[in-house]
Short mmCIF file of C-alpha atoms in Angstrom, two decimals:
data_model
loop_
_atom_site.label_atom_id
_atom_site.label_comp_id
_atom_site.label_asym_id
_atom_site.label_seq_id
_atom_site.Cartn_x
_atom_site.Cartn_y
_atom_site.Cartn_z
CA MET A 1 28.26 30.91 -37.86
CA CYS A 2 29.04 30.29 -41.53
CA GLU A 3 31.99 32.02 -43.20
CA THR A 4 31.25 35.77 -43.38
CA ASN A 5 33.69 36.37 -46.22
CA SER A 6 31.86 34.10 -48.62
CA CYS A 7 29.50 34.96 -51.46
CA SER A 8 25.86 34.22 -50.62
CA ILE A 9 25.25 33.31 -54.27
CA CYS A 10 28.00 30.74 -54.95
CA LEU A 11 28.68 30.17 -51.22
CA ASP A 12 32.42 30.19 -51.91
CA LEU A 13 35.10 32.55 -50.67
CA LEU A 14 34.65 35.90 -52.45
CA LYS A 15 36.39 36.33 -55.84
CA ASP A 16 36.84 39.91 -57.06
CA PRO A 17 34.49 41.10 -54.32
CA VAL A 18 32.12 43.97 -55.04
CA THR A 19 29.81 45.76 -52.61
CA ILE A 20 26.40 46.92 -53.84
CA PRO A 21 24.47 49.94 -52.44
CA CYS A 22 22.77 47.92 -49.66
CA GLU A 23 26.34 47.10 -48.47
CA HIS A 24 26.10 43.36 -49.15
CA SER A 25 29.11 41.86 -50.97
CA PHE A 26 29.27 39.26 -53.74
CA CYS A 27 31.65 37.84 -56.30
CA MET A 28 31.64 40.20 -59.30
CA ASN A 29 30.72 37.44 -61.77
CA CYS A 30 28.01 36.04 -59.46
CA ILE A 31 26.14 39.35 -59.05
CA LYS A 32 26.58 40.20 -62.74
CA THR A 33 25.01 36.88 -63.75
CA PHE A 34 22.21 37.36 -61.20
CA TRP A 35 21.38 40.86 -62.48
CA ASP A 36 21.68 39.79 -66.14
CA GLU A 37 18.76 37.46 -65.48
CA GLU A 38 16.76 40.37 -63.99
CA ASP A 39 17.49 42.76 -66.87
CA GLN A 40 14.23 42.01 -68.67
CA ARG A 41 12.24 43.17 -65.60
CA HIS A 42 14.25 46.43 -65.46
CA VAL A 43 14.43 46.07 -61.69
CA HIS A 44 17.50 44.72 -59.93
CA SER A 45 17.55 43.44 -56.38
CA CYS A 46 19.96 42.25 -53.72
CA PRO A 47 19.95 38.43 -53.59
CA GLN A 48 20.34 38.67 -49.84
CA CYS A 49 18.02 41.38 -48.53
CA ARG A 50 15.82 41.80 -51.66
CA GLN A 51 16.30 45.60 -51.76
CA THR A 52 15.63 46.82 -55.30
CA PHE A 53 17.73 49.27 -57.36
CA ILE A 54 16.74 51.41 -60.36
CA PRO A 55 18.76 51.78 -62.47
CA ARG A 56 21.21 48.89 -62.35
CA PRO A 57 24.12 49.93 -60.12
CA ASP A 58 27.64 50.00 -61.41
CA LEU A 59 29.96 47.45 -59.88
CA VAL A 60 33.29 48.50 -58.39
CA LYS A 61 35.77 46.10 -56.89
CA ASN A 62 36.04 46.40 -53.11
CA ILE A 63 39.81 46.74 -52.70
CA MET A 64 39.83 46.40 -48.91
CA LEU A 65 37.64 43.29 -48.93
CA ALA A 66 39.72 41.79 -51.76
CA ALA A 67 42.87 42.27 -49.69
CA LEU A 68 41.23 40.65 -46.68
CA VAL A 69 40.18 37.65 -48.81
CA GLU A 70 43.72 37.30 -50.16
CA GLU A 71 45.06 37.41 -46.60
CA LEU A 72 42.64 34.66 -45.61
CA LYS A 73 43.81 32.55 -48.53
CA GLU A 74 47.45 33.03 -47.54
CA THR A 75 46.88 32.11 -43.91
CA GLY A 76 45.07 28.94 -44.93
CA LEU A 77 41.75 29.90 -43.37
CA GLN A 78 39.93 29.11 -46.59
CA ALA A 79 39.89 25.46 -45.47
CA ALA A 80 37.68 26.57 -42.61
CA ALA A 81 34.75 27.22 -44.96
CA ALA A 82 31.71 26.02 -43.15
CA ASP A 83 30.80 22.80 -44.95
CA HIS A 84 28.61 22.00 -41.99
CA CYS A 85 26.36 24.90 -43.03
CA TYR A 86 25.60 23.38 -46.43
CA ALA A 87 22.34 21.48 -46.83
CA GLY A 88 22.67 17.72 -46.97
CA ALA A 89 20.26 15.06 -48.13
CA GLU A 90 18.42 15.08 -44.80
CA ASP A 91 18.32 18.88 -44.44
CA VAL A 92 15.93 21.54 -45.70
CA ALA A 93 17.75 23.74 -48.21
CA CYS A 94 17.43 27.50 -48.40
CA ASP A 95 15.07 28.46 -51.21
CA PHE A 96 17.02 31.63 -52.02
CA CYS A 97 20.59 30.35 -52.16
CA THR A 98 21.98 29.86 -55.65
CA GLY A 99 24.66 27.35 -56.42
CA ARG A 100 25.40 25.17 -53.41
CA LYS A 101 22.58 25.80 -50.95
CA LEU A 102 22.91 26.42 -47.22
CA LYS A 103 20.81 24.74 -44.57
CA ALA A 104 17.53 26.47 -43.89
CA LEU A 105 16.98 27.54 -40.28
CA LYS A 106 13.40 28.78 -40.52
CA THR A 107 10.39 28.47 -42.78
CA CYS A 108 8.06 31.44 -43.16
CA LEU A 109 4.42 30.38 -43.10
CA ASP A 110 3.22 33.74 -44.46
CA CYS A 111 5.60 34.44 -47.32
CA PRO A 112 3.72 34.34 -50.64
CA ALA A 113 6.38 32.07 -52.18
CA SER A 114 4.68 28.95 -50.79
CA HIS A 115 6.21 28.88 -47.31
CA SER A 116 9.78 29.64 -48.23
CA SER A 117 12.69 28.34 -46.17
CA TYR A 118 15.62 30.61 -45.32
CA CYS A 119 19.23 30.14 -44.30
CA GLU A 120 20.76 32.44 -41.69
CA LYS A 121 21.78 35.08 -44.21
CA HIS A 122 18.57 35.18 -46.19
CA LEU A 123 16.54 35.15 -42.97
CA GLN A 124 17.93 38.52 -41.77
CA PRO A 125 15.29 40.68 -43.57
CA HIS A 126 12.60 38.96 -41.50
CA TYR A 127 14.32 40.24 -38.37
CA GLU A 128 15.37 43.65 -39.72
CA SER A 129 12.49 44.79 -41.93
CA ALA A 130 9.07 45.90 -40.66
CA THR A 131 7.54 44.35 -43.80
CA PHE A 132 8.05 40.88 -42.32
CA GLU A 133 7.16 41.81 -38.75
CA GLN A 134 3.83 39.93 -38.78
CA HIS A 135 5.20 36.86 -40.60
CA LYS A 136 5.10 33.60 -38.66
CA LEU A 137 8.35 31.59 -38.62
CA ALA A 138 8.63 27.89 -37.89
CA GLU A 139 11.60 25.57 -37.54
CA ALA A 140 12.65 24.33 -40.95
CA SER A 141 11.59 20.70 -41.36
CA LYS A 142 11.08 18.38 -44.29
CA LYS A 143 7.83 17.27 -42.69
CA LEU A 144 6.53 20.85 -42.50
CA GLN A 145 5.01 20.60 -45.98
CA ASP A 146 2.71 17.88 -44.66
CA ASN A 147 1.26 20.49 -42.29
CA ILE A 148 0.32 22.82 -45.15
CA CYS A 149 -3.09 22.63 -46.80
CA SER A 150 -2.49 21.93 -50.49
CA GLY A 151 -5.66 23.82 -51.47
CA HIS A 152 -5.17 27.02 -49.48
CA SER A 153 -1.44 26.95 -48.61
CA LYS A 154 -2.34 27.52 -44.96
CA VAL A 155 -1.23 25.63 -41.89
CA ARG A 156 -3.56 22.81 -40.94
CA GLU A 157 -4.42 24.01 -37.46
CA VAL A 158 -7.97 22.60 -37.31
CA PHE A 159 -9.08 18.97 -36.88
CA CYS A 160 -12.33 17.78 -38.47
CA ARG A 161 -13.74 15.02 -36.27
CA THR A 162 -16.42 14.27 -38.84
CA ASP A 163 -13.86 13.35 -41.49
CA GLN A 164 -11.02 12.52 -39.10
CA GLN A 165 -8.46 14.76 -40.82
CA CYS A 166 -6.43 17.92 -40.26
CA ILE A 167 -7.58 20.97 -42.22
CA CYS A 168 -6.83 24.69 -42.37
CA TYR A 169 -9.26 27.35 -41.12
CA LEU A 170 -10.34 28.13 -44.71
CA CYS A 171 -11.28 24.45 -45.22
CA ALA A 172 -13.37 24.68 -42.02
CA MET A 173 -15.36 27.54 -43.55
CA ASP A 174 -15.63 25.89 -46.97
CA GLU A 175 -15.99 22.16 -47.71
CA HIS A 176 -16.01 21.23 -44.00
CA LYS A 177 -18.60 23.81 -43.02
CA GLY A 178 -21.03 22.42 -40.44
CA HIS A 179 -18.69 19.58 -39.46
CA ASP A 180 -17.59 18.80 -35.94
CA THR A 181 -14.28 20.69 -35.80
CA VAL A 182 -11.86 21.56 -33.00
CA SER A 183 -8.36 22.95 -32.91
CA ALA A 184 -5.63 20.48 -33.76
CA ALA A 185 -4.09 21.22 -30.36
CA ALA A 186 -7.33 20.32 -28.55
CA GLU A 187 -7.69 17.09 -30.50
CA ARG A 188 -4.06 16.28 -29.80
CA THR A 189 -4.67 16.79 -26.05
CA GLU A 190 -7.59 14.35 -26.17
CA ARG A 191 -5.69 11.86 -28.28
CA GLN A 192 -2.72 12.28 -25.94
CA ARG A 193 -4.92 11.17 -23.04
CA GLU A 194 -6.04 8.17 -25.07
CA LEU A 195 -2.43 7.52 -26.01
CA GLU A 196 -1.32 7.61 -22.39
CA GLY A 197 -4.12 5.24 -21.43
CA GLY A 198 -3.13 2.95 -24.27
CA ARG A 199 0.52 3.12 -23.23
CA GLN A 200 -0.38 2.22 -19.65
CA GLN A 201 -2.29 -0.81 -20.90
CA ILE A 202 0.60 -1.76 -23.16
CA GLN A 203 3.17 -1.33 -20.38
CA GLN A 204 1.03 -3.42 -18.04
CA ARG A 205 0.75 -6.10 -20.70
CA ILE A 206 4.52 -5.91 -21.25
CA GLN A 207 5.08 -6.49 -17.52
CA ASP A 208 2.58 -9.36 -17.52
CA ARG A 209 4.16 -10.89 -20.60
CA GLU A 210 7.67 -10.49 -19.14
CA LYS A 211 6.50 -12.37 -16.03
CA ASP A 212 4.99 -15.04 -18.29
CA VAL A 213 8.23 -15.26 -20.26
CA LYS A 214 10.18 -15.70 -17.02
CA VAL A 215 7.81 -18.45 -15.87
CA LEU A 216 8.07 -20.15 -19.27
CA GLN A 217 11.87 -19.91 -19.15
CA GLN A 218 11.82 -21.59 -15.76
CA GLU A 219 9.55 -24.26 -17.23
CA VAL A 220 11.96 -24.76 -20.13
CA GLU A 221 14.81 -25.26 -17.68
CA ALA A 222 12.72 -27.64 -15.52
CA ILE A 223 11.60 -29.61 -18.60
CA SER A 224 15.20 -29.87 -19.78
CA ARG A 225 16.43 -31.03 -16.37
CA SER A 226 13.66 -33.62 -16.10
CA ALA A 227 14.22 -34.84 -19.67
CA ASP A 228 18.01 -35.09 -19.13
CA LYS A 229 17.44 -37.07 -15.92
CA ALA A 230 14.95 -39.39 -17.64
CA VAL A 231 17.35 -39.98 -20.53
CA GLU A 232 20.21 -40.66 -18.13
CA HIS A 233 18.17 -43.19 -16.11
CA SER A 234 16.70 -44.89 -19.17
CA GLU A 235 20.19 -45.18 -20.66
CA LYS A 236 21.39 -46.87 -17.47
CA ILE A 237 18.40 -49.24 -17.45
CA PHE A 238 18.80 -50.16 -21.11
CA THR A 239 22.53 -50.61 -20.61
CA GLU A 240 21.81 -53.02 -17.74
CA LEU A 241 19.29 -54.88 -19.88
CA ILE A 242 21.80 -55.11 -22.72
CA ARG A 243 24.45 -56.34 -20.26
CA LEU A 244 22.04 -59.01 -18.94
CA LEU A 245 21.22 -60.12 -22.47
CA GLU A 246 24.90 -60.23 -23.36
CA LYS A 247 25.64 -62.35 -20.28
CA SER A 248 22.74 -64.67 -21.07
CA ARG A 249 23.93 -64.97 -24.64
CA SER A 250 27.45 -65.78 -23.46
CA ASP A 251 26.19 -68.35 -20.91
CA VAL A 252 23.99 -70.10 -23.47
CA LYS A 253 26.83 -70.16 -25.98
CA GLN A 254 29.24 -71.56 -23.36
CA GLN A 255 26.76 -74.25 -22.26
CA ILE A 256 26.09 -75.27 -25.85
CA ARG A 257 29.81 -75.59 -26.57
CA SER A 258 30.44 -77.50 -23.35
CA GLN A 259 27.59 -79.91 -24.04
CA GLN A 260 28.79 -80.24 -27.60
CA GLU A 261 32.27 -81.23 -26.39
CA THR A 262 30.86 -83.77 -23.91
CA GLU A 263 28.59 -85.46 -26.41
CA VAL A 264 31.19 -85.48 -29.17
CA SER A 265 33.70 -87.05 -26.72
CA ARG A 266 31.24 -89.82 -25.76
CA VAL A 267 30.42 -90.58 -29.39
CA LYS A 268 34.08 -90.67 -30.40
CA GLU A 269 34.94 -92.99 -27.50
CA LEU A 270 32.23 -95.41 -28.58
CA GLN A 271 33.35 -95.05 -32.17
CA GLN A 272 36.94 -95.96 -31.23
CA LYS A 273 35.84 -99.12 -29.35
CA LEU A 274 33.70 -100.18 -32.29
CA GLU A 275 36.60 -99.68 -34.67
CA GLN A 276 38.84 -101.88 -32.42
CA GLU A 277 36.16 -104.57 -32.42
CA ILE A 278 35.95 -104.38 -36.20
CA THR A 279 39.74 -104.84 -36.44
CA GLU A 280 39.58 -107.93 -34.18
CA LEU A 281 36.69 -109.39 -36.13
CA LYS A 282 38.53 -108.91 -39.39
CA ARG A 283 41.58 -110.69 -37.95
CA LYS A 284 39.37 -113.60 -36.79
CA ASP A 285 37.70 -113.70 -40.19
CA ALA A 286 41.12 -113.91 -41.89
CA GLY A 287 42.17 -116.84 -39.58
CA LEU A 288 38.94 -118.71 -40.29
CA GLU A 289 39.39 -118.22 -44.00
CA GLN A 290 42.89 -119.60 -43.83
CA LEU A 291 41.70 -122.59 -41.72
CA SER A 292 38.97 -123.25 -44.27
CA HIS A 293 41.65 -123.95 -46.88
CA THR A 294 43.49 -126.59 -44.67
CA GLU A 295 43.15 -130.03 -46.38
CA ASP A 296 44.67 -132.07 -43.54
CA PRO A 297 41.80 -133.11 -41.28
CA THR A 298 44.06 -133.51 -38.27
CA GLN A 299 45.57 -130.05 -38.64
CA PHE A 300 42.13 -128.54 -39.24
CA LEU A 301 40.74 -130.05 -36.04
CA LEU A 302 43.81 -129.11 -34.00
CA ASN A 303 43.63 -125.40 -35.00
CA TYR A 304 39.89 -124.97 -35.12
CA PRO A 305 39.27 -124.36 -31.39
CA SER A 306 41.77 -121.49 -31.21
CA VAL A 307 40.56 -119.81 -34.38
CA SER A 308 36.82 -120.22 -34.16
CA ALA A 309 36.39 -118.95 -30.59
CA LEU A 310 35.03 -115.28 -30.63
CA SER A 311 35.53 -112.91 -27.72
CA GLN A 312 32.35 -111.57 -26.16
CA SER A 313 31.33 -108.17 -27.53
CA THR A 314 31.02 -105.51 -24.86
CA HIS A 315 28.56 -103.48 -26.94
CA SER A 316 25.07 -104.14 -28.03
CA SER A 317 24.54 -105.22 -31.56
CA SER A 318 22.87 -101.87 -32.40
CA ILE A 319 23.52 -98.22 -31.44
CA ASN A 320 20.50 -96.38 -29.99
CA ILE A 321 20.47 -92.78 -31.29
CA ARG A 322 17.94 -90.21 -30.14
CA PRO A 323 15.86 -88.51 -32.85
CA LEU A 324 18.04 -86.18 -34.89
CA ARG A 325 17.37 -82.89 -32.98
CA TYR A 326 20.61 -82.30 -31.16
CA PHE A 327 20.44 -78.64 -30.00
CA GLU A 328 17.24 -77.62 -31.76
CA ASP A 329 15.43 -77.74 -28.43
CA VAL A 330 17.89 -75.19 -27.07
CA THR A 331 17.19 -72.92 -30.07
CA ALA A 332 13.49 -73.29 -29.46
CA ALA A 333 13.93 -72.40 -25.81
CA VAL A 334 15.97 -69.31 -26.70
CA SER A 335 13.33 -68.34 -29.27
CA GLU A 336 10.68 -68.70 -26.59
CA VAL A 337 12.66 -66.33 -24.38
CA ARG A 338 12.88 -63.91 -27.28
CA GLU A 339 9.13 -63.95 -27.87
CA LYS A 340 8.44 -63.45 -24.18
CA LEU A 341 10.86 -60.53 -24.08
CA LYS A 342 9.26 -59.00 -27.16
CA GLU A 343 5.84 -59.38 -25.62
CA ALA A 344 6.99 -57.89 -22.33
CA LEU A 345 8.75 -55.04 -24.13
CA SER A 346 5.67 -54.39 -26.27
CA GLU A 347 3.46 -54.08 -23.22
CA THR A 348 5.90 -52.00 -21.23
CA TRP A 349 6.81 -49.89 -24.31
CA THR A 350 3.16 -49.00 -24.81
CA ASN A 351 3.09 -47.89 -21.20
CA VAL A 352 6.26 -45.83 -21.72
CA LEU A 353 4.75 -44.10 -24.78
CA MET A 354 1.56 -43.35 -22.86
CA LYS A 355 3.57 -41.77 -20.07
CA LEU A 356 5.49 -39.69 -22.62
CA ALA A 357 2.22 -38.53 -24.18
CA GLU A 358 0.98 -37.42 -20.77
CA VAL A 359 3.85 -34.93 -20.46
CA ASP A 360 1.96 -31.65 -21.15
CA VAL A 361 3.29 -28.49 -19.55
CA LEU A 362 1.01 -25.78 -20.97
CA LEU A 363 -2.61 -25.86 -19.88
CA SER A 364 -5.23 -24.50 -22.27
CA PRO A 365 -6.70 -21.27 -20.91
CA ALA A 366 -9.98 -21.89 -19.21
CA GLU A 367 -13.06 -20.36 -20.75
CA PRO A 368 -14.24 -17.31 -18.75
CA LYS A 369 -17.29 -18.02 -16.61
CA THR A 370 -17.95 -14.64 -14.98
CA ARG A 371 -18.13 -11.03 -16.15
CA ASP A 372 -14.85 -10.30 -14.34
CA GLY A 373 -13.28 -13.13 -16.31
CA PHE A 374 -14.57 -11.70 -19.60
CA LEU A 375 -13.43 -8.18 -18.71
CA LYS A 376 -9.82 -9.36 -18.89
CA TYR A 377 -10.34 -9.45 -22.67
CA SER A 378 -12.27 -6.17 -22.89
CA HIS A 379 -11.54 -3.66 -25.67
CA GLU A 380 -12.67 -0.05 -25.89
CA ILE A 381 -14.44 0.40 -29.20
CA THR A 382 -14.71 3.71 -31.07
CA LEU A 383 -16.83 4.12 -34.19
CA ASP A 384 -15.41 5.06 -37.58
CA PRO A 385 -17.25 8.12 -39.02
CA ASN A 386 -16.10 7.25 -42.54
CA THR A 387 -18.17 4.04 -42.44
CA ALA A 388 -21.31 5.41 -40.73
CA ASN A 389 -24.56 5.36 -42.71
CA THR A 390 -25.92 8.87 -43.26
CA TYR A 391 -28.96 8.07 -41.06
CA LEU A 392 -26.66 7.42 -38.07
CA LEU A 393 -25.54 10.32 -35.87
CA LEU A 394 -22.26 9.73 -34.02
CA SER A 395 -21.66 11.36 -30.66
CA GLU A 396 -18.59 13.36 -29.67
CA GLY A 397 -15.76 10.89 -29.25
CA ASN A 398 -17.50 8.47 -31.66
CA ARG A 399 -18.66 6.16 -28.89
CA LYS A 400 -22.41 6.33 -29.53
CA ALA A 401 -24.55 5.95 -32.68
CA THR A 402 -28.15 7.19 -32.88
CA LEU A 403 -30.59 6.29 -35.66
CA MET A 404 -32.04 9.52 -37.10
CA SER A 405 -35.10 10.20 -39.26
CA LYS A 406 -33.17 12.66 -41.42
CA GLN A 407 -29.93 12.13 -43.28
CA GLN A 408 -26.78 13.65 -41.82
CA SER A 409 -24.51 15.83 -43.95
CA TYR A 410 -21.58 13.44 -44.10
CA PRO A 411 -19.11 13.86 -46.96
CA SER A 412 -18.91 11.13 -49.55
CA HIS A 413 -16.49 8.35 -48.63
CA PRO A 414 -15.82 4.95 -50.26
CA ASP A 415 -15.96 3.19 -46.86
CA ARG A 416 -19.46 4.44 -46.01
CA PHE A 417 -22.48 2.09 -45.79
CA THR A 418 -25.02 3.52 -48.22
CA GLY A 419 -27.93 1.09 -47.89
CA TRP A 420 -27.71 -0.44 -44.42
CA CYS A 421 -27.82 1.61 -41.19
CA GLN A 422 -24.47 0.28 -39.99
CA VAL A 423 -21.12 1.57 -38.77
CA LEU A 424 -17.79 -0.21 -38.20
CA SER A 425 -15.30 0.30 -35.40
CA ARG A 426 -11.94 1.96 -35.96
CA GLU A 427 -10.15 -0.80 -34.07
CA THR A 428 -9.20 -4.12 -35.66
CA LEU A 429 -10.19 -7.04 -33.43
CA THR A 430 -7.73 -9.93 -33.11
CA GLY A 431 -7.49 -12.84 -30.71
CA ARG A 432 -10.00 -13.12 -27.85
CA CYS A 433 -11.98 -9.90 -27.47
CA TYR A 434 -14.88 -8.85 -25.26
CA TRP A 435 -17.01 -5.71 -25.32
CA GLU A 436 -20.32 -4.57 -23.88
CA VAL A 437 -23.06 -2.57 -25.62
CA GLU A 438 -25.75 -0.42 -24.03
CA TRP A 439 -28.80 0.21 -26.20
CA THR A 440 -32.34 1.53 -26.15
CA GLY A 441 -35.18 1.09 -28.61
CA ARG A 442 -36.82 -1.86 -30.26
CA ARG A 443 -33.75 -3.71 -31.50
CA VAL A 444 -30.07 -3.37 -32.26
CA GLY A 445 -27.62 -5.55 -34.15
CA VAL A 446 -24.05 -6.21 -33.03
CA ALA A 447 -21.74 -8.29 -35.22
CA VAL A 448 -18.15 -9.05 -36.15
CA ALA A 449 -17.29 -8.44 -39.80
CA TYR A 450 -14.27 -8.52 -42.06
CA LYS A 451 -12.97 -5.20 -43.39
CA ASP A 452 -13.76 -6.26 -46.97
CA ILE A 453 -17.53 -6.33 -46.32
CA SER A 454 -19.43 -4.64 -49.16
CA ARG A 455 -20.60 -1.10 -48.36
CA THR A 456 -22.57 0.15 -51.38
CA GLY A 457 -26.27 -0.61 -51.84
CA GLY A 458 -28.84 -2.58 -49.92
CA SER A 459 -27.91 -6.13 -50.96
CA LYS A 460 -27.51 -8.90 -48.38
CA GLU A 461 -23.74 -8.88 -48.95
CA CYS A 462 -23.63 -5.53 -47.13
CA GLY A 463 -25.61 -6.60 -44.07
CA PHE A 464 -24.09 -7.85 -40.85
CA GLY A 465 -24.65 -11.57 -40.44
CA CYS A 466 -26.21 -11.99 -43.90
CA LYS A 467 -23.16 -13.51 -45.58
CA ASP A 468 -20.80 -16.30 -44.52
CA GLY A 469 -17.76 -14.82 -42.80
CA HIS A 470 -19.52 -11.50 -42.10
#
């Protein structure tokens, strides 16, 4: 309980406490200020119990209560003032507290002051006075005002099925007269059944989707394992191919260098022998030149045989060289290998890409073929009274529409079809949906339309199926 030694006007510990005739106590300045404001009415009342006094009572300090307050101050109990009783941002404040307001506990639905809310102190007269005996109290709530009819200041305890809104009993006898009305409690019971059915469907779908999620998670793990294994194997294969190519490259290089060394050695050996022969020929040529300058015939003839005789050449007079290609044939052969590898890789790579493209885990859902298959996508459709043409009569529960010869007394609504005998469903259709319609008579039209379809007049834009997208 909140601090009993506090002033119900300022909500602080009493200062110069005074007790008025109804035995409620206040700070002297607080009650003086309160009564000063009431002076012009010549009637003064208790801020707590609303008892009136004529004339204005004299105020006398309550010595005993003042001493008790001083004792509380000295013992430090003032710090125990009940801050938790003050109204916060999320609370309903007492309408009769002045200064810092206390939390309201109850709201009176019958008080003339527009459903006033009362804290514990200001609520006491409702429990103590016979005047308030018939008043109806409700738990104080910020949302309570939404339950009050703004036109009649009465609780909205009636539901108008025609207009799909909560109204008070005075509205039901006035602007909603003749409408299909039930108690809000009865409508809630029916909607509760619908809600429970909807929840069961949702919970079943949640279970189904959770199973699907689990299956998909297993697929993700299987896909990842398979992909990791494929990558690992392909890496090994490509590594082996690279190793084979590296070995082939090394072998070709080694063979080229070895053949190069052999051929260069043979050419240099022949070159050396030819150079020796040239040296010998030059020496012979020098001896013949010297002999050619000998004037003495005898000496010339004596030396001629030894100088003029040439040793037999061991080499042919000309060197046979193959066409200047050297290792170009090897390059051509390697290039041929390259082209064949490229061709083979191109063919096999196309095959690899085709195999990759064939990896498709999720199968497209098959189109339903039977009624049972379609019923998996069934939706319960209810009709929206706010859209119904005035020549259409909707049944209880808004599941059936009947074409009438006389206009129905529907209230004006911007969503209503005025020219075409049509009505929309309350539910928004998304994804794959299926529903069945029973009908009698010459003909009936069933269509899917966007919510922005025109409603006013008899133009084609308002008719089902008469405009693209509708």
